[in-house]
Amino acid sequence: MEKGIRIADLFGNEGEYTGKPVRVQGWVRTRRDSKAGISFIELNDGSCLKSLQVVAGLENPAYRDLLEKITNGSAVMVEGTVSASPGKGQAIELQAERIELYGWADPATYPLQKKRHSFEFLRQIAHLRPRTNTIGAVSRVRSRLSYAIHRFFAERGFNYLHTPIITASDCEGAGEIFRVTTLDPLHPAAPGAGNSYQDDFFAKPAYLTVSGQLQAEIFALALGRVYTFGPTFRAENSNTSRHLAEFWMIEPEAAFYDLEDNLDLARDFIKNLAAVVLNECAEDLDFFTRFIEPELRSRLETVVNSPFEVITYTEAVDRLQKSGEKFVYPVEWGNDLQAEHERFLTEKVFQRPVGVIDFPRSLKPFYMRVNDDQKTVGAMDILVPGTGEIIGGSQREERLDVLLDQMKLKGISIEDYRWYVELRQFGSAPHSGFGLGFERLVQFVTGLANIREAIPFPRTPGHAEF
Ligand code: 4AD
Ligand code: MG
């Protein structure tokens, strides 16, 4: 009897297990009894999309009395023999010899039915939605991508860096920050009530980080190449299908990289991850292509096989203006590109990933390197079909005098960022980096319409359950 077998192992080595006794454990997806006296149980253990068909004789004395309790959602153990399946849709099945019920699920109240549930409904039962095909598949892809991301950077000499979650700096300068405090908001010394911060835990204003970039720069200017992979937080009050209040970001930062090196790294990164999904998540990808987004597989193949387009912001604005397309937000030099513009560029104009570089200085944070024209900075956004912006990055300003000008212009306190300025006083060097929104990536490779399905427990305005 081979114990601890995952159903994925059985399906991956069909020949090897046929005729052998095994023990499997999982949750019942469905059970159906035939007139011929056989019960068919679809057992899923989360190791792969497919469920294993368990064939149980209704009159088998070993478990006859148990079968009526084998309801949808129940957790069970089955011992039996693997056999070639005569049925359609599966190569093997399990002839049950012994069944044990770990935990019954009452069919009168178990919320997951055989039918398709809406994603909105599933979000309300986030403790049970991992047992659905879609969320199970997303979760496996997410895990596989996490591993591939570490592998990608390890192979290129990047050191994994842990940057703080609690910080005093607002890297992006957008003011969309969650305050961290131990003071009761009703306490007379609470921040905002006109009192000082001395009673608060850190004795100064502290926030959840919006990005690990500034700290990553510190280590890039010592170790050369680093990357972060951690949670970030933004109090953007935007209820869109691409924004979360808590999301994970991967931020590589490399000394001696200019914008072109940065673009090359970003392109290799995305191509590599698209290939991982094509090659290592085939079963789940087929599922997403069949049920979620028919163009998904070809989209990923395009990413792997075609070169990326690279255009300047100024060219992008020109293309959009000349397209004749009606946009909700006006296209004008100096305005930020909106999701509708990004998607039009990558989906309609170029039909492949697009890097947009050299954005207006006024649109971007203080740390981006000022170009010779003085009007633009060495920024880079990568846009992909279906999602729009998936990466934002830049070459960083390494010149002390220009950085100080930028900070003055943007109203950044030089005192608060003394350490950041000092990095330009002591051995400054050209360096660059970018941030990839992990859930945007998961959304992109699964074709999901809403980013809330791309993370196990989505946090959005008004929602922080579970
Ligand atoms: O473009 P952003 O704001 O860039 C930065 O934070 C830089 N500090 C990164 C760097 O250069 N190291 O964010 C980077 C990416 C975006 O392209 C997007 O994919 C994702 O993070 N992102 C979000 N994902 C989900 N929900 C949100 N609210 C997001 N905001 C940004
Ligand atoms: Mg951005």
PDB file of C-alpha atoms in Angstrom, residues 33 49 54 67 129 142 162 164 294 313 322 331 343 383 385 392 406 418 466:
ATOM      1  CA  ASP A  33     -24.874   6.379  -7.819  1.00  0.00           C
ATOM      2  CA  LEU A  49      -7.053  20.316 -11.472  1.00  0.00           C
ATOM      3  CA  VAL A  54     -13.317   6.519  -7.177  1.00  0.00           C
ATOM      4  CA  LEU A  67     -21.484   5.791   1.486  1.00  0.00           C
ATOM      5  CA  ARG A 129     -13.308  29.110  -2.578  1.00  0.00           C
ATOM      6  CA  ARG A 142       0.717  31.668  -8.162  1.00  0.00           C
ATOM      7  CA  HIS A 162      13.870  41.710   2.761  1.00  0.00           C
ATOM      8  CA  PRO A 164      10.742  46.677   5.872  1.00  0.00           C
ATOM      9  CA  PRO A 294      -9.967  31.977 -25.026  1.00  0.00           C
ATOM     10  CA  TYR A 313       5.828  58.555 -23.947  1.00  0.00           C
ATOM     11  CA  LYS A 322      -3.751  59.999 -34.362  1.00  0.00           C
ATOM     12  CA  VAL A 331      -4.860  62.278 -24.486  1.00  0.00           C
ATOM     13  CA  ARG A 343      -4.616  48.712 -23.354  1.00  0.00           C
ATOM     14  CA  LEU A 383       2.171  47.238 -20.845  1.00  0.00           C
ATOM     15  CA  PRO A 385      -2.553  42.858 -23.441  1.00  0.00           C
ATOM     16  CA  GLY A 392       6.738  50.398 -13.540  1.00  0.00           C
ATOM     17  CA  GLN A 406      14.114  67.228  -7.960  1.00  0.00           C
ATOM     18  CA  ARG A 418      19.118  62.397   4.451  1.00  0.00           C
ATOM     19  CA  PHE A 466     -10.816  36.641   6.704  1.00  0.00           C
TER      20      PHE A 466
END
